[in-house]
XYZ file of C-alpha atoms in Angstrom:
546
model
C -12.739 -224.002 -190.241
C -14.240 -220.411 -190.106
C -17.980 -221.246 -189.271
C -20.237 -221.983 -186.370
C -21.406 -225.577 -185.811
C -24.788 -225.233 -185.554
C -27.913 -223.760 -187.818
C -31.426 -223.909 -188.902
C -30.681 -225.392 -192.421
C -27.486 -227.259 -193.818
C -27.754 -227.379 -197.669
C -25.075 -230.114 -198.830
C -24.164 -228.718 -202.269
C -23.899 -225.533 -203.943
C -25.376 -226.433 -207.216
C -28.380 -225.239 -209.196
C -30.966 -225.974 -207.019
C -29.021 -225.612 -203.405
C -28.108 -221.960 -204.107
C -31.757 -220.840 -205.045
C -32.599 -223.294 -201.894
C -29.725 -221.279 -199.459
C -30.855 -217.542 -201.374
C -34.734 -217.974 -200.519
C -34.052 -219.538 -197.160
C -31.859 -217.284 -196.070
C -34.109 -214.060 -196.989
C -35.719 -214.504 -193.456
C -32.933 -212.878 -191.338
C -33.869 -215.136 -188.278
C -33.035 -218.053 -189.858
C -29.271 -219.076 -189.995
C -28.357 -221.368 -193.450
C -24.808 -223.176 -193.996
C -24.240 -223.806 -197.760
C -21.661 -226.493 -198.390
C -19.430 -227.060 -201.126
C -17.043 -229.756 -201.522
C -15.467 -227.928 -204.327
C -13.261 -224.469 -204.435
C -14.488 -220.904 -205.460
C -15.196 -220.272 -209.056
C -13.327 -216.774 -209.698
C -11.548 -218.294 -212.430
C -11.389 -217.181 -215.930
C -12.032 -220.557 -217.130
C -15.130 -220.607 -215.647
C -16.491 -216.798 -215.978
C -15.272 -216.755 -219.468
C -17.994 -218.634 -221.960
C -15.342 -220.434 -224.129
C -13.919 -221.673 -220.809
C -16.154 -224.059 -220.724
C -14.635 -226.993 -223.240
C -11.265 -226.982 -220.365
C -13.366 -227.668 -217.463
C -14.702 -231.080 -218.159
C -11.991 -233.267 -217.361
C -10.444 -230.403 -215.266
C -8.626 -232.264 -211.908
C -9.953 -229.277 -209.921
C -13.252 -227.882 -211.320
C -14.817 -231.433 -212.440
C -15.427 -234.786 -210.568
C -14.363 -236.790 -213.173
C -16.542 -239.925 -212.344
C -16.374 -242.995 -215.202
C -19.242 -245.582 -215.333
C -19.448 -249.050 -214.718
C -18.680 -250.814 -218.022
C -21.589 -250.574 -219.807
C -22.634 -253.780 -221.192
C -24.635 -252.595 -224.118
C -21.561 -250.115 -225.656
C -18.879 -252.853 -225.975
C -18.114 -253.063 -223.001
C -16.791 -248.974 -222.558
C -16.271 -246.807 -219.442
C -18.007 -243.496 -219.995
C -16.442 -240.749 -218.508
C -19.167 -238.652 -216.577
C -18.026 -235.043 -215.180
C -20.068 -233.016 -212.326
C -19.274 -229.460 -211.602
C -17.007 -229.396 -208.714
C -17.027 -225.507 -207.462
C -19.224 -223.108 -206.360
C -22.375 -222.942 -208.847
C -21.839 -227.236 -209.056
C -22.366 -228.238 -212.914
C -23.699 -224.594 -213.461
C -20.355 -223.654 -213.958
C -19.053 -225.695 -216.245
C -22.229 -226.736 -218.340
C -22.980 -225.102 -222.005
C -25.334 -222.201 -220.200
C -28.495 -223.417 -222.578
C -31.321 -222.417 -220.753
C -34.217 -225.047 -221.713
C -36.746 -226.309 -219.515
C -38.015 -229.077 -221.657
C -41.823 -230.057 -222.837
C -45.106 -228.866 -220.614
C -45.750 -232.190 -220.553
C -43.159 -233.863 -218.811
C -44.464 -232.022 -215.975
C -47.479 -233.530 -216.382
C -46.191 -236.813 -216.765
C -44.769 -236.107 -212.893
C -48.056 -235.576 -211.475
C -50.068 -238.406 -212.916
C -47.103 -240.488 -211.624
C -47.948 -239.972 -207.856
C -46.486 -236.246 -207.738
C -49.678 -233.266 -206.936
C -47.906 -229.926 -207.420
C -45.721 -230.621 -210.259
C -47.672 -230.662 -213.277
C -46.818 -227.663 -215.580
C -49.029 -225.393 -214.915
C -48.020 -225.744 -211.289
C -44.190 -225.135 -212.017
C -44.140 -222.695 -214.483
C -44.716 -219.556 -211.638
C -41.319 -221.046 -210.705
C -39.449 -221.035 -213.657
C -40.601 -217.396 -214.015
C -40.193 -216.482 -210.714
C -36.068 -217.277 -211.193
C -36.298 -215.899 -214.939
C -34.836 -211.902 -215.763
C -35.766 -212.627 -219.620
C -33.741 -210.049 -221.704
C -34.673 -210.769 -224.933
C -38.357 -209.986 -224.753
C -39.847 -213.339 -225.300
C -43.474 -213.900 -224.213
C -44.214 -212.526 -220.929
C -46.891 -215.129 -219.782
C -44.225 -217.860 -220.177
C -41.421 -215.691 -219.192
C -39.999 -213.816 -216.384
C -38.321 -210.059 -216.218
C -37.779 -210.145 -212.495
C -35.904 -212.977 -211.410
C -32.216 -213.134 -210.545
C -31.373 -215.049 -213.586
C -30.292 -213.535 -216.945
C -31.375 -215.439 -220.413
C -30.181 -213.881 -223.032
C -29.064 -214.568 -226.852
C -25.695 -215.755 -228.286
C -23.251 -212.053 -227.788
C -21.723 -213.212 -231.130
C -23.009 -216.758 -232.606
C -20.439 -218.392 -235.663
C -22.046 -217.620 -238.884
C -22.359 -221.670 -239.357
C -24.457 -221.947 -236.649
C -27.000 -219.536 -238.412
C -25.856 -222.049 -241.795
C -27.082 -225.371 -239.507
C -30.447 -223.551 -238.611
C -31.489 -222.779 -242.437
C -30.182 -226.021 -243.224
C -32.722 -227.348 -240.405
C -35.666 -225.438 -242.065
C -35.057 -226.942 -245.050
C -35.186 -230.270 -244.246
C -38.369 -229.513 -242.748
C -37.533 -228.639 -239.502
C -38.960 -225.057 -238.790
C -36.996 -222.326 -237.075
C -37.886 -221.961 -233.580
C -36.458 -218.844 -231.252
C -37.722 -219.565 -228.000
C -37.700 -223.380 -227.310
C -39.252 -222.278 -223.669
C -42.756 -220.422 -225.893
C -45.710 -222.073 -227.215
C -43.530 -224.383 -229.115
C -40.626 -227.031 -228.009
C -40.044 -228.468 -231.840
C -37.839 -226.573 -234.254
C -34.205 -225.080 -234.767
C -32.824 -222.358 -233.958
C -30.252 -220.198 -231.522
C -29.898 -221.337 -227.922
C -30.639 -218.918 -225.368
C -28.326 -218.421 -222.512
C -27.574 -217.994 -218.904
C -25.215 -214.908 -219.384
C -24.768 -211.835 -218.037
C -22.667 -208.939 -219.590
C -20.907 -211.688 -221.829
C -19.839 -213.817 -218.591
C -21.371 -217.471 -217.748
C -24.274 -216.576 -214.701
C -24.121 -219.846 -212.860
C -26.873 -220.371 -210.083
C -24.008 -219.248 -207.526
C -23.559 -216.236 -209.079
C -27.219 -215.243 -209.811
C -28.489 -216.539 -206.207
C -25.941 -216.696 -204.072
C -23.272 -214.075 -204.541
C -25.091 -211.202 -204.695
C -26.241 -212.141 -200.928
C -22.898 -213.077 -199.137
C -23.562 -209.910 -196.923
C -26.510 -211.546 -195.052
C -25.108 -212.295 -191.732
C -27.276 -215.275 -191.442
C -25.840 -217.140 -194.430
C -22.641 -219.135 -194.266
C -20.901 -220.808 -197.587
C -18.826 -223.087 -197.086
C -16.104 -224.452 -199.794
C -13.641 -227.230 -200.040
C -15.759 -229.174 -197.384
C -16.802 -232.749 -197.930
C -20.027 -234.420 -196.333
C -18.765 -237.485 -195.514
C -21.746 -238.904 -193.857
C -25.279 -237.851 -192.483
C -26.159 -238.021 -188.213
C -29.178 -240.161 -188.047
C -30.743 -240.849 -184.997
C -33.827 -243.146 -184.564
C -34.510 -242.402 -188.370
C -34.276 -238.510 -187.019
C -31.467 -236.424 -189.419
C -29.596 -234.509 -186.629
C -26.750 -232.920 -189.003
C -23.647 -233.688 -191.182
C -20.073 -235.055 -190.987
C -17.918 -232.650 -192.919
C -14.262 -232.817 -193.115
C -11.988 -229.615 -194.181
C -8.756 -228.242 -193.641
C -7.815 -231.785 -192.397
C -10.469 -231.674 -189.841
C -13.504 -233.457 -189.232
C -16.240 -231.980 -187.677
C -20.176 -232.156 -186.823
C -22.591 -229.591 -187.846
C -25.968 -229.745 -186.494
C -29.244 -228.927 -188.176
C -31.968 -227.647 -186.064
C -34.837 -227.846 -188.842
C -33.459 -229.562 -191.701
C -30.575 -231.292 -193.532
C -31.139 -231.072 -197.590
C -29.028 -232.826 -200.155
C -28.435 -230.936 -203.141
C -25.568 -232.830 -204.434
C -27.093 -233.765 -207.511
C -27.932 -237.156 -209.243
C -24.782 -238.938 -208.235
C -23.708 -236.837 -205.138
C -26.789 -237.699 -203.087
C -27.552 -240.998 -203.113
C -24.256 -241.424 -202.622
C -24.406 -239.570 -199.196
C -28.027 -241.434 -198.964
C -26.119 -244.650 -198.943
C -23.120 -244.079 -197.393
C -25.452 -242.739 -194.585
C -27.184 -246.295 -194.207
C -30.339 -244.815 -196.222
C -30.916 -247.473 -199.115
C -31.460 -251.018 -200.304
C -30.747 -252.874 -196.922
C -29.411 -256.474 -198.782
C -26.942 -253.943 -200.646
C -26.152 -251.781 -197.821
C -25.398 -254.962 -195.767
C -23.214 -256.304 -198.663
C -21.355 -252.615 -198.752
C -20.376 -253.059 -194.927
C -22.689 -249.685 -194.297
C -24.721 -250.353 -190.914
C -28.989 -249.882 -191.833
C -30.483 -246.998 -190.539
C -33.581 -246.768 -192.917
C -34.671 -249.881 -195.362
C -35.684 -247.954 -198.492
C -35.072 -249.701 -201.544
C -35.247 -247.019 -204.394
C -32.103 -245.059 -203.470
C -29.819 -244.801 -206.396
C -32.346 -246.689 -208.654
C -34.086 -244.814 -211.733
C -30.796 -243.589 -213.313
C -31.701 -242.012 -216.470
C -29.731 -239.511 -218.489
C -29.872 -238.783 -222.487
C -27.633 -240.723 -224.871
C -25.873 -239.013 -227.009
C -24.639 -239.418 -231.091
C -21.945 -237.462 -232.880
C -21.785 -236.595 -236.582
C -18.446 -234.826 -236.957
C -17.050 -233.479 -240.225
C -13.722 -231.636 -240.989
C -13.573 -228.947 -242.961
C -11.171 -226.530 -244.809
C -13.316 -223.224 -243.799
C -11.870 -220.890 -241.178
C -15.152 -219.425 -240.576
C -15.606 -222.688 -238.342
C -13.933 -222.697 -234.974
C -10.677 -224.112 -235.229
C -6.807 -223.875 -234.551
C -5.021 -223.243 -238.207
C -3.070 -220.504 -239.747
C -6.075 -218.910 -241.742
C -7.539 -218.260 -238.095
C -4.260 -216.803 -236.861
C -5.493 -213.664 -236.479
C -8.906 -213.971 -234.888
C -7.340 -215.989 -232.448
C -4.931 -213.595 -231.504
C -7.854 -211.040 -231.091
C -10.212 -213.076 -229.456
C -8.852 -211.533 -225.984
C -9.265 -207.759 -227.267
C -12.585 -208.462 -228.720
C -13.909 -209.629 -225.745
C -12.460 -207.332 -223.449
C -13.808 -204.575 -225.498
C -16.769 -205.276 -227.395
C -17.975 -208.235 -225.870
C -17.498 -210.312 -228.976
C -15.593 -212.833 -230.631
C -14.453 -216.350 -230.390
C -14.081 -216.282 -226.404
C -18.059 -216.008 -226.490
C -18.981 -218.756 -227.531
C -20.304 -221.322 -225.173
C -19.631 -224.188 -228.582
C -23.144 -225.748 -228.925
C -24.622 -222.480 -230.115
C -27.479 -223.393 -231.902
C -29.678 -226.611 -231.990
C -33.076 -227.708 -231.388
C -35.641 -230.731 -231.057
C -37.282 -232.901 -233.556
C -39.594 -235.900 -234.271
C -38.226 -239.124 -235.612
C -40.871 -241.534 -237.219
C -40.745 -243.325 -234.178
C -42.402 -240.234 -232.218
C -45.682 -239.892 -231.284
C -46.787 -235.931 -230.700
C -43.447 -234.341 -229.396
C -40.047 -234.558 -229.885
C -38.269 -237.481 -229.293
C -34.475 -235.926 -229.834
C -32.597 -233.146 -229.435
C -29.002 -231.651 -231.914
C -26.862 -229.657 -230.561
C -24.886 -228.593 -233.040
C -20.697 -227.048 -232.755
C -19.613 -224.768 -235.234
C -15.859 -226.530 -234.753
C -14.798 -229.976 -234.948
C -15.312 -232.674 -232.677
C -12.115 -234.878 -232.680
C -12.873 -238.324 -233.537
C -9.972 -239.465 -230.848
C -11.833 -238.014 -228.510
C -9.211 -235.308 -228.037
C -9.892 -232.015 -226.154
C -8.523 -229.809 -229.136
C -7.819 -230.860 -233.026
C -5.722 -228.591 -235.666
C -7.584 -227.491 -238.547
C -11.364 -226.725 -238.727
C -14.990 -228.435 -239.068
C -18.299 -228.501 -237.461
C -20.480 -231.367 -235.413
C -24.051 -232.367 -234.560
C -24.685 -234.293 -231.471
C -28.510 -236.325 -231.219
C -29.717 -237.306 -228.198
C -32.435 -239.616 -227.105
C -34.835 -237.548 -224.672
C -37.133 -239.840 -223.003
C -35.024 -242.607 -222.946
C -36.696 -246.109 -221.477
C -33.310 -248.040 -220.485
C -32.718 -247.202 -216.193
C -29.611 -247.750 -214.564
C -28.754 -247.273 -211.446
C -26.318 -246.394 -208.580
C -24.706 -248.080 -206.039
C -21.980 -249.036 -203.599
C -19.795 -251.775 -204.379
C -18.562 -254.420 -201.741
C -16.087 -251.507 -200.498
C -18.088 -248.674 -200.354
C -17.170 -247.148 -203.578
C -19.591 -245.558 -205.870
C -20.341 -247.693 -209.142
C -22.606 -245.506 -211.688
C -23.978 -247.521 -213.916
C -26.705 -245.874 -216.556
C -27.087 -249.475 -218.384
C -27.323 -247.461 -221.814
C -29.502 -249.357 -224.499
C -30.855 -252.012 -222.220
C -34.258 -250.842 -224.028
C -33.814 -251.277 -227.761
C -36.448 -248.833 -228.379
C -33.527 -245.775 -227.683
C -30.984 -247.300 -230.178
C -34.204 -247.153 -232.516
C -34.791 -243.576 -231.595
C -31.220 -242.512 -231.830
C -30.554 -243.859 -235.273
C -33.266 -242.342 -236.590
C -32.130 -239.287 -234.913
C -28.815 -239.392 -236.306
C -30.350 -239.881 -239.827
C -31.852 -237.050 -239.800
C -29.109 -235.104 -238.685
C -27.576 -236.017 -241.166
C -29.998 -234.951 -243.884
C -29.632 -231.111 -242.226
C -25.797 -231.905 -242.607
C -26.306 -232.608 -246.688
C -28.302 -229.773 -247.327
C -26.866 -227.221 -249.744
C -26.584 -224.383 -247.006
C -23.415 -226.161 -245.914
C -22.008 -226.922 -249.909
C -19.596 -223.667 -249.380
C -17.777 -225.366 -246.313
C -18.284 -229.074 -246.926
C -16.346 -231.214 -245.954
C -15.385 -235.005 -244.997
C -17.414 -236.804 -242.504
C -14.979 -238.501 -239.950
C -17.809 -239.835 -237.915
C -19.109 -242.385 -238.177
C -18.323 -242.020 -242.070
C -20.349 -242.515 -245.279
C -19.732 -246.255 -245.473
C -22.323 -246.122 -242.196
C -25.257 -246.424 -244.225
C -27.887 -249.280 -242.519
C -29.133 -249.613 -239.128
C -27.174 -252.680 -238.490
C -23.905 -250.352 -239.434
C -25.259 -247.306 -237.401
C -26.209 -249.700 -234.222
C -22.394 -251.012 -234.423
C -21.108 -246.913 -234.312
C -23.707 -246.237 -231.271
C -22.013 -249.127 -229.311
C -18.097 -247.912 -230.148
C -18.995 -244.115 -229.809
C -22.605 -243.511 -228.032
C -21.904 -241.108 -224.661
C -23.810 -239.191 -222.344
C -24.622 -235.470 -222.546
C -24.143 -235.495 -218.640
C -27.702 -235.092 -217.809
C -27.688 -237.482 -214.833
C -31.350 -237.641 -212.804
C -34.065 -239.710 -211.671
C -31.949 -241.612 -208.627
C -33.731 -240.197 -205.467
C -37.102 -240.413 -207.158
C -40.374 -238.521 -206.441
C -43.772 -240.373 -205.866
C -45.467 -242.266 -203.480
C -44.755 -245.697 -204.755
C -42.731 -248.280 -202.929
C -39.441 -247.255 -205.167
C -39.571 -243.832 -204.568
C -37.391 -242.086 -202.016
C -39.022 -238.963 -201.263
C -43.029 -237.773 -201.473
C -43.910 -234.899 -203.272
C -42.805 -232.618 -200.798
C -39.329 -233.723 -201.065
C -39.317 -234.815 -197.869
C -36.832 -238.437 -197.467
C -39.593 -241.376 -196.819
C -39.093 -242.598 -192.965
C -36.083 -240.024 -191.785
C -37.338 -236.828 -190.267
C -35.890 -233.632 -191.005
C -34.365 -234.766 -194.230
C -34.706 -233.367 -197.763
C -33.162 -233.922 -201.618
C -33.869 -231.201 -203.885
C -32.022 -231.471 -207.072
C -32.341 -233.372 -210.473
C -32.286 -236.599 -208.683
C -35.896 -236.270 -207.659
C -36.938 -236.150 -211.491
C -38.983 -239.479 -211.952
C -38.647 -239.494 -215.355
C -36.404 -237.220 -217.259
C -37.647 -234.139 -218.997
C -37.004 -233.062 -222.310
C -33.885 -230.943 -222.549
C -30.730 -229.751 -220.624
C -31.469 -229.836 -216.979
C -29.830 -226.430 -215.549
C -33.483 -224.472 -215.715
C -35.217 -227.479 -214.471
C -33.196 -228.350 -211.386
C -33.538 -223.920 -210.645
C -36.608 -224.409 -210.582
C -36.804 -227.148 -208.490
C -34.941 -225.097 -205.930
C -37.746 -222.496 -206.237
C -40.476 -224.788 -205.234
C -38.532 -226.540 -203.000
C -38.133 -223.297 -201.082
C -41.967 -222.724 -201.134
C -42.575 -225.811 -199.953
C -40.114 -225.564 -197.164
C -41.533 -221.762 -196.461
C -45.425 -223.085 -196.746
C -45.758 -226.603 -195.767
C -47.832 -227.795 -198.627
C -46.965 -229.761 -201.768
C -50.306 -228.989 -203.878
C -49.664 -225.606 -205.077
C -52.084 -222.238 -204.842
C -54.892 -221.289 -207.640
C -52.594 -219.797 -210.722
C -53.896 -216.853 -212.424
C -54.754 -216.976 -216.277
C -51.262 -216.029 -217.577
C -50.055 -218.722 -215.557
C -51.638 -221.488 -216.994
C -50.760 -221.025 -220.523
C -49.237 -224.605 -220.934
C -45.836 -224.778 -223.165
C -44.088 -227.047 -225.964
């Protein structure tokens, strides 16, 4: 193993938030950072190439390809669950959206216990990591940052067909889901640069691999944390066959997202003690919410096949811009290897909702297989609905041999299955509108003999999934459940820190890429200032989105 044993910092993950956490850390040449991935490098064309993306999630080398604890509420199913598992973590193998959900989700943070993290306290960060290329408003956006947002290079005309179909329906189009306004349709803005995926390893991290005092680390696993009197001393990494300790002078922060750090947590002896004890893991710190507060968004699919070769799809009418897919993107920067599949979308209020949106579409302009396959011949197009502030909480845990068991106990609350079927309703109303009559089609799932709420509740619990937006397990607050304070700082260890999306007490309203960047912003501040309650904002700061 080519690296020293012994820094400042050790950041376990190189995710969304650890590589804004190692980049900011590391700008203060006297301070030595190790950045750890358990995963390989990500110079791959699967992963720098947009359309990539659809092979990586049940990729044996790019994804851990966790499933789920039967879930008790979906028949009984195993839902397969994939984390990024490279350099970037799920930044390089997610859809690139750039949302940061509703202002006040933030809010709904701070009144919980959390001073700081309200929106008007976050949003600095958001811009701070923001270089916005379309020109969107410049008191909600950022120019500077090291990461590009940009439109769709070359969106399928049906995703423009599944926005006017959206208007008309009544759900107005909307271009910048992070402006005044969350609710709407419209294009999804994305984390690309010069037509290639920008993951937060290659906006953060890459670009600073010549600072001497910043060592990355791949294909290393943290198998444990040192703990000492409740003190975090350093990690237990094993590579190249090797196992090793690295010590941390300052701090130790977990940044292996919603499943990867509690896991460490508990495998540590940080947790539940009765289930630690149970697990065989020795004590070290009694602190019962570790792993609880698993939330994540349930997902719906409509899926209909179609005859049109303007949709994506394998068939001879789109022979030939198949076959030119490589030369148009090579040269222009266009074509089908664009697309990042979920190209347009948006957020909506069932009758169920109160003042904001209560579910999200993304919407495919190809089909969806209704086997579940990873590719289908012939054509079609797809909505998926997704509850976004789900009330059913699972949880994670170690079972009586150590393993992880990831259990998100889906519909436990039967206000979501209300939500969602709603949801999907109305999805299907933009589905029926006359914008899509030239390329209509047959609708495979869940079919037009799904018509009441008993028949849609008895699809959810054969086909409902996750959109793989995992958070809430090392949650933020100051009540006995929570596992770190405000400042991210692990409650009872010393010198111990989880910055990522499992510090989210509830879940926020959207895809969780910008959120958890963000979170590695302030994280960084906090680290750099000592203070969770954030600095007076100027005017432009305060202007409060959704």
């Amino acid at each position: 193993m080519n690296f020293d044993y012994d820094y400042d910092y050790v950041i376990v993950g190189a995710g969304s938030s650890g590589c804004v956490l190692a980049n900011r850390l590391s700008a203060d040449p006297a301070v030595s950072v190790c950045l750890i991935e358990a995963g390989s490098h990500d110079n791959n064309p699967r992963i720098q190439t947009p359309a990539g993306t659809i092979t990586l999630y049940k990729s044996k080398k790019y994804s851990w390809n966790f499933l789920s604890a039967p879930q008790k509420n979906l028949n009984g199913r195993t839902l397969h669950t994939p984390r990024g598992k490279a350099l970037g973590g799920s930044s390089s193998m997610n859809s690139m959206i750039y949302i940061r959900g509703h202002a006040s989700d933030y809010d709904r943070w701070a009144q919980a216990g959390c001073p700081g993290w309200d929106w008007n306290s976050v949003l600095p960060y958001f811009k701070k990591s923001e270089r916005n290329r379309i020109g969107q408003d410049p008191k909600l956006h950022g120019t500077e940052g090291e990461l590009y947002v940009d439109v769709a290079r070359d969106p399928n005309p049906v995703s423009h067909l599944f926005v006017k179909a959206a208007a008309c329906v009544g759900l107005k189009r909307n271009d910048d889901f992070n402006g005044e306004h969350l609710e709407g349709c419209g294009l999804y803005n994305l984390t690309q640069k010069n037509a290639k995926r920008l993951s937060s390893y290659r906006a953060f991290v890459a670009p600073v691999l010549n600072r001497p005092n910043l060592t990355v680390v791949t294909d290393c696993s943290v198998k444990s944390l040192i703990v000492e009197q409740c003190v975090t001393k350093g990690v237990i990494v094993h590579a190249e066959g090797l196992q090793r300790s690295l010590t941390a002078r300052r701090e130790v922060i977990l940044c292996a997202g919603s499943l990867g750090s509690p896991h460490l947590l508990l495998a540590s002896g940080i947790g539940p003690a009765s289930e630690l004890e149970k697990a065989g893991v020795t004590v070290q710190c009694d602190l019962p919410g570790v792993g609880k507060n698993l939330q994540d968004h349930l997902d719906g699919l409509i899926t209909v096949r179609s005859k049109s070769p303007l949709t994506l799809g394998f068939s001879p009418g789109s022979l030939s811009s198949i076959l030119m897919a490589p030369l148009r993107y090579l040269f222009d920067k266009k074509g089908w290897l664009t697309t990042n599949y979920v190209e347009a979308g948006g957020f909506a209020r069932t009758p169920l909702a109160s003042a904001v949106p209560d579910v999200q579409f993304h919407f495919v302009p190809g089909y969806r297989s209704h086997r579940g396959r990873l590719f289908e011949w012939g054509h079609g197009y797809a909505v998926h609905t997704c509850v976004l502030r789900p009330k059913s909480i699972g949880e994670v845990r170690l079972d009586h041999s150590g393993q992880l068991v990831i259990d998100f106990n889906f519909l436990s609350d039967p206000a979501d299955a209300k939500v969602l079927v709603e949801g999907l309703k109305l999805a299907r109303r933009v589905l029926a509108d006359p914008q899509f009559d030239a390329i209509r089609g047959v609708e495979m799932l869940p079919g037009k003999a799904v018509q009441t709420d008993e028949q849609w509740m008895t699809y959810l619990r054969e086909y409902a999934a996750t959109v793989f937006h995992p958070v809430g397990t090392c949650k933020m607050g100051v009540d006995p459940m929570s596992v770190v304070g405000p400042d991210l700082k692990v409650h009872g260890v010393q010198g111990l820190r989880v910055v990522d999306a499992s510090i989210m007490p509830t879940l926020i309203s959207g895809n969780t890429n910008a959120p958890c960047i963000m979170i590695g912003e302030k994280a960084a501040d906090l680290i750099l200032h000592g203070s969770a309650v954030e600095r007076p904002h100027s005017r432009t700061d305060t202007v409060a989105a959704g």
